[in-house]
Coordinates of C-alpha atoms in Angstrom, one line a residue:
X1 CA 182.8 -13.7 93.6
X2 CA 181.0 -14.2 96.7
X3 CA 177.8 -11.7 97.3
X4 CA 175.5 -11.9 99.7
X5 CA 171.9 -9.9 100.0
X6 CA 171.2 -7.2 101.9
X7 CA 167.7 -5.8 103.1
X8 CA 166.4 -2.0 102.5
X9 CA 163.0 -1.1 103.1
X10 CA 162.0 -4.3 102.5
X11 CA 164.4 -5.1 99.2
X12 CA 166.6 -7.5 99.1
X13 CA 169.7 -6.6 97.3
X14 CA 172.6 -8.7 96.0
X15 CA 175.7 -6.9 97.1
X16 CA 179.0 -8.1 97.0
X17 CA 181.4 -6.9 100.1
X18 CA 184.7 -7.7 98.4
X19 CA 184.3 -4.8 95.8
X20 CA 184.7 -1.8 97.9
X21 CA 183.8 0.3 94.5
X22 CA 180.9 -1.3 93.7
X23 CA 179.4 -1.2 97.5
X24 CA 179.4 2.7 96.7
X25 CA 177.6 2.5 93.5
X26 CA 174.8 0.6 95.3
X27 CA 175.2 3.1 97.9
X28 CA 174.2 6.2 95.6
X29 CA 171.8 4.3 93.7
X30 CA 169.8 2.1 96.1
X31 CA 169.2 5.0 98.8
X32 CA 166.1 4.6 101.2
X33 CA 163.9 6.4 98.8
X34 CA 164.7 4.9 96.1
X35 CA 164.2 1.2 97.4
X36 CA 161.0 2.0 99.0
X37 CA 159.6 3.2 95.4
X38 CA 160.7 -0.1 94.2
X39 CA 159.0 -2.1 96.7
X40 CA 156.2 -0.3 96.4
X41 CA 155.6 -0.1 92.5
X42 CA 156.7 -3.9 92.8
X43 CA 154.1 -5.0 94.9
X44 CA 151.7 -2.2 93.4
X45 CA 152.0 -3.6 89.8
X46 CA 154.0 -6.9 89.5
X47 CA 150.5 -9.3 90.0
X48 CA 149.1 -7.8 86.7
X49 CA 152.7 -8.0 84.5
X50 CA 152.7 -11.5 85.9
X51 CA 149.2 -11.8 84.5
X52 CA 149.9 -9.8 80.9
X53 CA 152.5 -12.1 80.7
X54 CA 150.3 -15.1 80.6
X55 CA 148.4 -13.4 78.2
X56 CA 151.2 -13.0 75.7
X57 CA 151.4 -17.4 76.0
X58 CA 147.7 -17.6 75.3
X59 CA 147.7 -15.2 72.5
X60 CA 150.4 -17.4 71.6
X61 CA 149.2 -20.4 71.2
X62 CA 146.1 -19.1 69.3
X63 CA 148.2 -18.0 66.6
X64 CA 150.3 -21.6 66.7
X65 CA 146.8 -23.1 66.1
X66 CA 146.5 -21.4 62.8
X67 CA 145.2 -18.4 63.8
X68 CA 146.7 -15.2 62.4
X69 CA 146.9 -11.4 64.2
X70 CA 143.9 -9.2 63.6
X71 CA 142.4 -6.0 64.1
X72 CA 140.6 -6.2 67.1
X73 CA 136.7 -5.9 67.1
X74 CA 136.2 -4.8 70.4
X75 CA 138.6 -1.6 70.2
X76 CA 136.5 -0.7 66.7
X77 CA 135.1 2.6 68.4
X78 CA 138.8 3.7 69.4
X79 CA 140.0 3.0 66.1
X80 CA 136.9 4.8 64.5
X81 CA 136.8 7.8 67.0
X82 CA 137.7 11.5 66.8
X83 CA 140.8 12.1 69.3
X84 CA 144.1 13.1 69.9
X85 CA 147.2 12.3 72.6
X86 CA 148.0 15.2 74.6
X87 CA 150.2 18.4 73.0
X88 CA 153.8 16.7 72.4
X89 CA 156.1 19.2 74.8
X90 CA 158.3 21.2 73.1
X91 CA 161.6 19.9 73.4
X92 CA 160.5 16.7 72.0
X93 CA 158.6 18.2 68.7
X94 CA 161.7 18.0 66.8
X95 CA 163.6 14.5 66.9
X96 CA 165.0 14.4 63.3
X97 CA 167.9 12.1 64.6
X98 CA 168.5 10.2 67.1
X99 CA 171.0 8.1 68.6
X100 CA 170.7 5.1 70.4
X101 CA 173.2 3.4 72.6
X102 CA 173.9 1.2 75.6
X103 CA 174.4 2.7 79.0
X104 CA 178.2 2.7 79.1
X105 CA 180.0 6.1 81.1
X106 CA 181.9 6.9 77.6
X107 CA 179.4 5.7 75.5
X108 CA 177.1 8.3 77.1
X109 CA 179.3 10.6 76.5
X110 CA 180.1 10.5 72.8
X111 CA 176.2 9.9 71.8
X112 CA 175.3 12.9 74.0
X113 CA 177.8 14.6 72.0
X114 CA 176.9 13.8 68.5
X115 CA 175.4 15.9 66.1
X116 CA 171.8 14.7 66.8
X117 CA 168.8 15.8 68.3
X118 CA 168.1 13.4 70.8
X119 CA 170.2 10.1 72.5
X120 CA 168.3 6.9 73.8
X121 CA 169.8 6.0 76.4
X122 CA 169.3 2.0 76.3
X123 CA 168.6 -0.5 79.1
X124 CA 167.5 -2.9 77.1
X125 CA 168.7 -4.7 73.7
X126 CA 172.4 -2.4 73.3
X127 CA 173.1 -3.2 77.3
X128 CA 174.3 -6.6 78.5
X129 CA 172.2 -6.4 81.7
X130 CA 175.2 -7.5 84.1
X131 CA 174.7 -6.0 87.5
X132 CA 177.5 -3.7 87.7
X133 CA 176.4 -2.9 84.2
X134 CA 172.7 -1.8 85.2
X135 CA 174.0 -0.2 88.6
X136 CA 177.0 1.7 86.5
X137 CA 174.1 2.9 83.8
X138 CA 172.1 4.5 86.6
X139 CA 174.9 6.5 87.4
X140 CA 176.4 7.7 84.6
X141 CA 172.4 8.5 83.4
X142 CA 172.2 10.8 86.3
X143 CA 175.5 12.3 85.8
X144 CA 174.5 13.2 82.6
X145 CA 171.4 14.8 83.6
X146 CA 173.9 17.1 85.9
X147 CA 176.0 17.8 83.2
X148 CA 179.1 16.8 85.0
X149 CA 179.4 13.1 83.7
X150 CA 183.3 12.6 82.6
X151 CA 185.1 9.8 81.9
X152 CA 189.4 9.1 81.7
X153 CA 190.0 5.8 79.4
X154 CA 192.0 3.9 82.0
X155 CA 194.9 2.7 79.0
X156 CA 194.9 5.7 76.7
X157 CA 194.6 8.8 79.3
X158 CA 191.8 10.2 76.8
X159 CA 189.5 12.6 78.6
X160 CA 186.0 12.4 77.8
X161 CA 183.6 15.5 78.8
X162 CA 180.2 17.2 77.6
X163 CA 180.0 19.7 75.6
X164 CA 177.4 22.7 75.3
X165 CA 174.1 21.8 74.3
X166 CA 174.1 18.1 74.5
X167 CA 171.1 16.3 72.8
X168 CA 167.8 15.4 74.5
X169 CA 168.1 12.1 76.4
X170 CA 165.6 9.6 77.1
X171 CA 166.2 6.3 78.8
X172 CA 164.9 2.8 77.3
X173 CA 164.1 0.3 79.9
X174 CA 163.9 -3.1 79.7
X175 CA 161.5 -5.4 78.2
X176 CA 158.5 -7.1 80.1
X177 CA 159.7 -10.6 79.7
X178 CA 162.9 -9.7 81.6
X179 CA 163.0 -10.1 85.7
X180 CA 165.9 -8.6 87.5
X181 CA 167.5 -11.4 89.7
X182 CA 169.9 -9.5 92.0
X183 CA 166.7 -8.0 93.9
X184 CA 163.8 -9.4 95.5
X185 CA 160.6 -8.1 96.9
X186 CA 158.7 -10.6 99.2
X187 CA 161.3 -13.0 98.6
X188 CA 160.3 -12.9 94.3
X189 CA 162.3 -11.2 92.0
X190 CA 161.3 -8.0 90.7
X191 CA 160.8 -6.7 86.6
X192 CA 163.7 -5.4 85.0
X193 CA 161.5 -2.9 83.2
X194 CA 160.7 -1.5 86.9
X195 CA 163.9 -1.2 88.1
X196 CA 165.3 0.7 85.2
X197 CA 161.9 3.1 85.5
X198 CA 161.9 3.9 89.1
X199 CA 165.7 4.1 89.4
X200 CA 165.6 6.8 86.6
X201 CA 162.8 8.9 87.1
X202 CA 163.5 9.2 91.7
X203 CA 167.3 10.3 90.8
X204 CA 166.9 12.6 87.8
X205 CA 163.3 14.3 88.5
X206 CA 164.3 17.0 90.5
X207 CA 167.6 17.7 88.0
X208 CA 164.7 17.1 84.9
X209 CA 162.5 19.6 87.1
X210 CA 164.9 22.3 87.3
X211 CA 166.2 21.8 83.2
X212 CA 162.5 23.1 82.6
X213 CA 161.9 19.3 81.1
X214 CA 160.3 16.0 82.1
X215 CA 161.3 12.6 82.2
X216 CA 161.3 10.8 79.3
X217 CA 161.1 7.0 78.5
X218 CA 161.7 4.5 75.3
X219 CA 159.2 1.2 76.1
X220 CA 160.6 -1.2 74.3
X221 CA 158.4 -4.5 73.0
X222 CA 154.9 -4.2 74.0
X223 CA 152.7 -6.6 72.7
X224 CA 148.9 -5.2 73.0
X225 CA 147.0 -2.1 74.1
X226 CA 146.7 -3.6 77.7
X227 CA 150.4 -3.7 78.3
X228 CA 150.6 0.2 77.4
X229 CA 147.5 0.6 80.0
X230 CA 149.9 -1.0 82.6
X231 CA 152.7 1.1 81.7
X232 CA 150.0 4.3 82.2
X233 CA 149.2 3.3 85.4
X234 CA 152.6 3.0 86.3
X235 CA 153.5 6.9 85.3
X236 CA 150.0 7.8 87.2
X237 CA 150.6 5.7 90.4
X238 CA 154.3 7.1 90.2
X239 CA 153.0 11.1 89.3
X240 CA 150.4 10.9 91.7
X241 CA 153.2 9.8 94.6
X242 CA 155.5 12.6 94.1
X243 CA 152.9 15.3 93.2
X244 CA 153.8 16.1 90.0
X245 CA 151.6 16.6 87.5
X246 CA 150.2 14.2 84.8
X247 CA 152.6 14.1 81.9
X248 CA 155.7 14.9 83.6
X249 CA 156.7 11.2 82.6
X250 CA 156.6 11.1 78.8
X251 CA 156.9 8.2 76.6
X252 CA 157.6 6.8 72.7
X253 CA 156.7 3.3 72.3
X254 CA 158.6 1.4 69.9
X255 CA 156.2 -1.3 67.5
X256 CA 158.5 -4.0 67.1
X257 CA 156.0 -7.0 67.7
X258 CA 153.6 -7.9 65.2
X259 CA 150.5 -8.2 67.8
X260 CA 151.0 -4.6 68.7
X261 CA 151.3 -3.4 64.7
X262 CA 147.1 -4.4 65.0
X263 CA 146.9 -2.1 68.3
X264 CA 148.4 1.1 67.4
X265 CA 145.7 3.2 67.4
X266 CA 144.9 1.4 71.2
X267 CA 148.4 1.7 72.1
X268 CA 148.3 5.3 71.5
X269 CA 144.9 6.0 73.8
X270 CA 145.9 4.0 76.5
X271 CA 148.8 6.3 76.8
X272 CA 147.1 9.1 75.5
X273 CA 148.5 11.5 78.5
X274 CA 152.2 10.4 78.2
X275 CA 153.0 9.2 75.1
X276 CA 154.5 11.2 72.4
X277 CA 155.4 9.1 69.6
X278 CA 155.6 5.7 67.9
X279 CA 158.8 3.9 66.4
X280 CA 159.5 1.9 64.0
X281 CA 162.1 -1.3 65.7
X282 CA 161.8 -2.8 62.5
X283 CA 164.9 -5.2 63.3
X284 CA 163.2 -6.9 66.1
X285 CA 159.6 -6.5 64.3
X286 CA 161.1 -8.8 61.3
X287 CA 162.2 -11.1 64.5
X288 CA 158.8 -11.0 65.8
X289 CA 156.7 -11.6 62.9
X290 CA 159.2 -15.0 62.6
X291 CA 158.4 -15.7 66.3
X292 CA 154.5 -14.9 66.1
X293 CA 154.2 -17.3 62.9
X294 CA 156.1 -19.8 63.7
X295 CA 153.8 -22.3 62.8
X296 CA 152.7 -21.0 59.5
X297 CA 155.0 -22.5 56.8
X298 CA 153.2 -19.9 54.1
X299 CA 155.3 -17.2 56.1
X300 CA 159.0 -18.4 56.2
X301 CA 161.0 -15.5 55.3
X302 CA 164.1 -15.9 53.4
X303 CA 167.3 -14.8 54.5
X304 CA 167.4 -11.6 56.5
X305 CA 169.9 -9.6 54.3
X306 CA 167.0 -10.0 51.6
X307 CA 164.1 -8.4 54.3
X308 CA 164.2 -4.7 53.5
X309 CA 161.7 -2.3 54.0
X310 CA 160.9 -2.2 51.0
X311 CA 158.9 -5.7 51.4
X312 CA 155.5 -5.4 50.8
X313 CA 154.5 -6.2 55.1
X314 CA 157.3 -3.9 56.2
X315 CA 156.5 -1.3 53.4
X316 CA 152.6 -1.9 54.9
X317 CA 154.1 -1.6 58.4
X318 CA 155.8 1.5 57.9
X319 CA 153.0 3.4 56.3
X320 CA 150.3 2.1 58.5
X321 CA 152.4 3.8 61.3
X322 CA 152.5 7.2 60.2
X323 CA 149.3 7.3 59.3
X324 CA 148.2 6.4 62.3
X325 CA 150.6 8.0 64.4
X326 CA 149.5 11.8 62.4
X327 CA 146.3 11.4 62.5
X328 CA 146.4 11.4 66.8
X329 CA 149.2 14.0 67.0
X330 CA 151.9 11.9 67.7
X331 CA 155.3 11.5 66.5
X332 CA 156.3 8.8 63.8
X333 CA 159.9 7.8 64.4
X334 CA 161.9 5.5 61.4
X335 CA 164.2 3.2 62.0
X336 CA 167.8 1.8 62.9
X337 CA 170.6 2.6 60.3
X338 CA 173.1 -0.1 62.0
X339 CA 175.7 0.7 59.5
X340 CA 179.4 1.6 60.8
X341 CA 181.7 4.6 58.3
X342 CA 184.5 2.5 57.0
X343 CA 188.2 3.8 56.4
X344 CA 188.4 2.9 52.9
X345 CA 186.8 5.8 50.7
X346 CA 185.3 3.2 48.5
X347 CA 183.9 1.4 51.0
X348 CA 182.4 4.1 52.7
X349 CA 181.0 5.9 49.7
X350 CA 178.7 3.0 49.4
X351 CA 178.0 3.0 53.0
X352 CA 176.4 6.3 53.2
X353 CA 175.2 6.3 50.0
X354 CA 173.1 2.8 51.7
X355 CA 172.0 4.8 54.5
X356 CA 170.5 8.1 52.2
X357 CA 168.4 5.7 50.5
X358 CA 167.1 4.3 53.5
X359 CA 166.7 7.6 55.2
X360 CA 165.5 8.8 51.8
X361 CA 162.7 6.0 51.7
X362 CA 161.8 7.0 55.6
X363 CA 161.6 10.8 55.2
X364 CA 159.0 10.5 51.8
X365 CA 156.9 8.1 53.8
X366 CA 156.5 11.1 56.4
X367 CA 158.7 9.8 59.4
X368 CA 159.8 12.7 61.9
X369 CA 163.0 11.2 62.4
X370 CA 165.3 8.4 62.4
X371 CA 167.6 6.3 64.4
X372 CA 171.6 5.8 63.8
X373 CA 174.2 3.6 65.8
X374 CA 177.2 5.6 65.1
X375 CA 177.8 9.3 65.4
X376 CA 179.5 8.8 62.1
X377 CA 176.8 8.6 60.2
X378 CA 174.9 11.7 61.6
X379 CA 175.9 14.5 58.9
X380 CA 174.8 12.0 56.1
X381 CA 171.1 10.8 57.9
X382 CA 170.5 14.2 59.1
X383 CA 170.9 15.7 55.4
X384 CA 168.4 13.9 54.3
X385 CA 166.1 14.9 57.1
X386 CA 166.7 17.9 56.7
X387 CA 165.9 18.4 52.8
X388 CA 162.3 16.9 53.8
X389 CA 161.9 18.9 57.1
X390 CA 163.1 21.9 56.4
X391 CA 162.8 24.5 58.7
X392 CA 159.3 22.4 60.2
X393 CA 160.3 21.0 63.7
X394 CA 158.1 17.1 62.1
X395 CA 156.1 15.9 59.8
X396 CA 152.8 15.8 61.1
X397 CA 151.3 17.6 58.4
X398 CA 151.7 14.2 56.5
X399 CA 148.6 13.1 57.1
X400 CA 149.2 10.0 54.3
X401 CA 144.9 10.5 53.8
X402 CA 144.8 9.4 50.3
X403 CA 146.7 5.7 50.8
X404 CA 144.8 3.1 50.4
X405 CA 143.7 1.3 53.7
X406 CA 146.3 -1.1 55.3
X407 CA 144.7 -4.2 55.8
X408 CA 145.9 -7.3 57.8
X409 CA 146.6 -9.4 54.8
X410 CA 149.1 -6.7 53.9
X411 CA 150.5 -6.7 57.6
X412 CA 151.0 -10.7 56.7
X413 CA 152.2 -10.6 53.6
X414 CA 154.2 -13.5 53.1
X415 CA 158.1 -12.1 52.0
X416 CA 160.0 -13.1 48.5
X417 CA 163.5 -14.3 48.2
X418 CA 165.8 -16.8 49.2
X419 CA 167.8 -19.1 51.5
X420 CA 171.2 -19.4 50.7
X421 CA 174.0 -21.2 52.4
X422 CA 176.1 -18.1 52.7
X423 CA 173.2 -16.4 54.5
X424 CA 172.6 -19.3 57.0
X425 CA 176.5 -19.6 57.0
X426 CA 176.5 -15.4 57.8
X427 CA 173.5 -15.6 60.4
X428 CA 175.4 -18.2 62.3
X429 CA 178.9 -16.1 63.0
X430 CA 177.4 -13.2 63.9
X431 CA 174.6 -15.1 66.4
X432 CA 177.7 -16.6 67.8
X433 CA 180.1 -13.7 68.0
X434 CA 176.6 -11.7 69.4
X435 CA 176.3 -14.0 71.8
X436 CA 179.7 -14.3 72.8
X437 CA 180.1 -10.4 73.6
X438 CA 176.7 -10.5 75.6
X439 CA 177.4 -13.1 78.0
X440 CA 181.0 -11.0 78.2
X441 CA 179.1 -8.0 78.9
X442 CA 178.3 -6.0 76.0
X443 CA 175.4 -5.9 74.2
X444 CA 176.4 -2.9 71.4
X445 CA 178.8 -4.9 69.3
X446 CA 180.5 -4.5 65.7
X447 CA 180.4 -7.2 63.7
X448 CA 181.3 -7.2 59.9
X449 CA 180.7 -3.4 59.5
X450 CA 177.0 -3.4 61.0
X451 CA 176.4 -2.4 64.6
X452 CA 174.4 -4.9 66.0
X453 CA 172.2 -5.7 69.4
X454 CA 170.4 -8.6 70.3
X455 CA 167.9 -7.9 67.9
X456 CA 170.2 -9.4 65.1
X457 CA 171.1 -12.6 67.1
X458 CA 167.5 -13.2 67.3
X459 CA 166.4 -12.8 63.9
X460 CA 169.7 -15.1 62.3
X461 CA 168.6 -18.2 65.2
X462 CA 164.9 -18.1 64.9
X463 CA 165.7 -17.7 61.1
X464 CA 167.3 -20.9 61.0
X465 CA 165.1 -22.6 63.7
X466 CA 161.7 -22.0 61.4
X467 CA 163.7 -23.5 58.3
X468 CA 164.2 -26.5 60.2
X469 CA 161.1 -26.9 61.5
X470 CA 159.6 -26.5 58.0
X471 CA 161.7 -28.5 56.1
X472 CA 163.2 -26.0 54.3
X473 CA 165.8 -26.2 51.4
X474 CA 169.0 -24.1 50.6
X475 CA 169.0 -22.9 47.0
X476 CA 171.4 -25.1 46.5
X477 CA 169.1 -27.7 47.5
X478 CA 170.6 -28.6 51.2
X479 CA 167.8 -29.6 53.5
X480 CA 168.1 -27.5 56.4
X481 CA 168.1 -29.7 59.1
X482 CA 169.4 -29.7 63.1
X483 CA 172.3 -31.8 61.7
X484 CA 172.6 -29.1 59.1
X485 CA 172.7 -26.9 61.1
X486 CA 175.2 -28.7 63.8
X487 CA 177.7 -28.9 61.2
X488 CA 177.7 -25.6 60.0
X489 CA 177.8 -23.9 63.4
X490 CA 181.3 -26.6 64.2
X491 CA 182.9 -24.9 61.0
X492 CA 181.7 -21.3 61.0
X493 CA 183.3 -21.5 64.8
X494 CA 186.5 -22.1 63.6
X495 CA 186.2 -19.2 60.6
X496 CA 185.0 -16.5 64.0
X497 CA 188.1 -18.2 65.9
X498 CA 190.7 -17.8 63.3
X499 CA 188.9 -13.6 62.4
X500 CA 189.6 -13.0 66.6
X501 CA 192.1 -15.4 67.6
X502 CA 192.5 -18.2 70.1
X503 CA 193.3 -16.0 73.3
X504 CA 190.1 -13.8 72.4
X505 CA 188.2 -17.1 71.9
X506 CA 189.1 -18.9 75.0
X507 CA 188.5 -15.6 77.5
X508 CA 185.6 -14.2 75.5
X509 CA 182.9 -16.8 76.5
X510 CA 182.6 -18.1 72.8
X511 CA 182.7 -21.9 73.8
X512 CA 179.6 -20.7 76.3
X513 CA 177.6 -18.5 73.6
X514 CA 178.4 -21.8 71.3
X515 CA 176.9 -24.5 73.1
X516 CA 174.1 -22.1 73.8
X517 CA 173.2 -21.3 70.3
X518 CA 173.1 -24.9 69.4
X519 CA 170.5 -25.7 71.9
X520 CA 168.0 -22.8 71.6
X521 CA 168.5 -23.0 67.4
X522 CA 167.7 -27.2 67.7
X523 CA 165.2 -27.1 70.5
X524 CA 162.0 -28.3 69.6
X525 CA 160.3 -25.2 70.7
X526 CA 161.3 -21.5 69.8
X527 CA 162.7 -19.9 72.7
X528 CA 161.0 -16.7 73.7
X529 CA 163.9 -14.5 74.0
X530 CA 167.8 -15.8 73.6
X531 CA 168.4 -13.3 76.3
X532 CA 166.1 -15.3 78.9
X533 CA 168.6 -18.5 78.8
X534 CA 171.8 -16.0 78.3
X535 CA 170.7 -14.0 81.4
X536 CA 171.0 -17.1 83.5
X537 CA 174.5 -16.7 82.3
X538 CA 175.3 -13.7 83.5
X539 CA 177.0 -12.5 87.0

């Protein structure tokens, strides 16, 4: 493919001539506005990520030290202090169900469709952030907004359309850590989490405007209160510019790191104006409390199958959030039911009866709503939502006053259970199948009945790379070692290529996502984020 940049208003964009198609998409979605608010929030706001990031490293290395997270004693008076974030608009009091989803033209389609109250639209750990991808996702996002997104499956003829009353949507963007290398500003690349923000709120305000609605974000994997204060000045730089008043831009922020679990309360004044609610990402919390205490070889956790929430620190995690959520007048939002409906009526019996316990378990902790992958699974979650709801639009009543008070030892708690080879074995396919489909391009993929995004993939390596660094044992009594390891990732590669085939495994970037799992599982220090090396890997 040969590209070449282009400069607009002072962006440099990666264009490639020989795709007369895609020249058009970067024609509607990089317009002289558009590229200007870019270049502006870029150079307005990029210094201090660069700096927050740094910040994340030092925190870092405290905790590799021996420290361990805290509440912080400086933010004592927030945390201590009568207040409230401003009066949650009305079209997003009642989120019962939601459904999440990559940015895909039909996937857009069937989520907005589904019998839910509201789809997240997701940038971030469901999208494989190819260019086309990202460009394609802007589009179809505003489309949607319109009303007149459609879609004709190019093999089967099946038309695709919206129907009446589609659910709410919201758009996730990407994480902090991730840079967006097709553009430049002053010659640096620019923050993924920008691009997907400006791009969304310049085309869809007006269309928002005219709905009688605002715009409305997911921020996915913030790390402390002073990451949500950049994100505020961000909406009031951006609210300020286009004269529209403060709160148009409305946000949930999802708690899936286990610094930010300490910061809640913070989290939620710093955004006080926009923010609306808090979510439970428990999948890439477990991941995070495996990445933050790495070094701590009282906190290995066994394997992931075994980490329910349930668990004394995500039971603690859980409750902690609604509580605090209530008590400031924001939304508590539960978690991801990654199950997929099987054929077989057996088999899907005890798949929904799976996902009513765990919606059961959310909705009598006092969570608003909950997340599913597949519309399939909608009637079943929002039954149970609805037996605790009622005709109540939330849960904020459930004020949770009378719990005991979550402490940080309870945040911490180490997890019981333990590490079998048919675990390790298990997180090692579907790493490598993951992996596989995100360096192809998708990052919403079903593997063995579960609908899984990166947050999976990084849970099973960092799993394995903290039992090797600890000098773990099997219960079999297998040292788990890089060797170990090695070995088991050569044979379980044979078991993924004989379940898709050889022509799937030689065109499907397996080999790639193979050699790349084996170096970021033995390396001697945890990779951040697998999608920072896989990114490099992408066109």
């Amino acid at each position: 493919m040969t590209t070449t940049m282009i400069e607009r208003q002072n962006l440099s964009i990666q264009t490639n001539p020989a795709d007369a198609g895609f020249q058009q998409q970067l024609e509607q979605v990089f317009t002289e506005e558009a590229c200007a608010l870019l270049v502006e929030l870029t150079r307005e706001f990029r210094p201090r990520l660069q700096q927050l990031l740094t910040e994340r490293g030092k925190k870092q290395a405290r905790f590799d030290a021996g420290a361990l997270p805290d509440f912080l004693p400086e933010t004592k008076a927030i945390r201590e202090d009568v207040w409230q974030v401003a009066a949650i608009p009305a079209d997003l009091q009642d989120r019962r169900l939601e459904i999440t989803g990559p940015v895909d033209r039909k996937m857009v389609i069937n989520a907005l469709n589904a019998d839910v109250k509201v789809f997240m639209a997701d940038f971030e750990d469901a999208q494989s952030p190819t260019w086309q991808g990202v460009v394609e996702g802007q589009i179809n996002l505003r489309d949607a907004n319109l009303g007149t997104i459609s879609y004709t499956d190019p093999h089967s003829g099946k038309q695709y359309a919206l129907q009446e009353n589609p659910a709410l949507l919201i758009a996730r963007v990407r994480g902090l850590h991730l840079w967006e290398k097709h553009l430049q500003v002053d010659g640096e690349v620019i923050p993924g989490a920008l691009m997907d923000f400006a791009l969304y709120f310049i085309h869809n305000l007006s269309q928002r405007q005219k709905m009688g609605t605002g715009v409305y974000f997911y921020l996915p994997k913030l790390q402390s209160h002073q990451e949500a204060k950049w994100w505020d000045d961000v909406f009031r730089y951006t609210e300020q510019k286009f004269g529209v008043p403060v709160g148009t831009i409305r946000a949930t922020v999802l708690i899936e790191t286990l610094p930010a679990v300490f910061e809640m309360d913070e989290i939620l004044y710093s955004l006080r104006d926009h923010i609306v609610a808090l979510n439970c990402g428990r999948w890439d919390y477990i991941f995070s409390y495996i990445k933050t205490l790495k070094n701590h070889p009282d906190r290995v956790l066994p394997d992931r199958q075994v980490v329910t929430m349930d668990k004394p620190f995500l039971s603690a995690y859980s409750r902690l959030l609604i509580k605090t959520c209530h008590k400031r007048g924001a939304l508590a939002m539960g978690g991801m039911a990654a199950l997929i409906p099987a054929k077989d009526p057996e088999q899907n019996k005890a798949i929904l009866a799976k996902v009513t316990a765990d919606k059961e378990l959310e909705a009598s902790n006092g969570h608003d709503g909950t997340w599913i992958a597949h519309p399939g699974l909608a009637a079943t979650a929002g039954a149970v939502l609805n037996k605790h709801l009622g005709d109540k639009p939330n849960q904020l009543q459930v004020l949770r006053e009378q719990d005991a008070p979550v402490t940080a030892a309870d945040l911490l708690a180490p997890c019981e259970g333990e590490r079998t080879e048919a675990g390790m074995r298990t997180n090692i396919r579907v790493a490598l199948q993951y992996l596989a489909a995100w360096i192809s391009g998708k990052g919403c993929v079903p593997i063995y009945g579960l609908m899984e995004d990166a947050a999976t993939a990084e849970i099973s390596r960092a799993s394995i790379w903290q039992w090797i660094q600890h000098g773990k044992t099997l219960s079999n009594g297998q040292l788990v070692t890089k060797q170990l390891f090695a070995r088991m990732l050569d044979e379980e590669a044979e078991v993924v290529k004989g379940e898709v085939g050889s022509d799937a495994w030689a065109s499907q970037n397996f080999e790639r996502a193979k050699s790349l799992l084996l170096d970021i599982t033995t390396a001697d220090e945890l990779v951040d984020f697998l999608t920072l090396p896989a990114y490099d890997l992408l066109p």
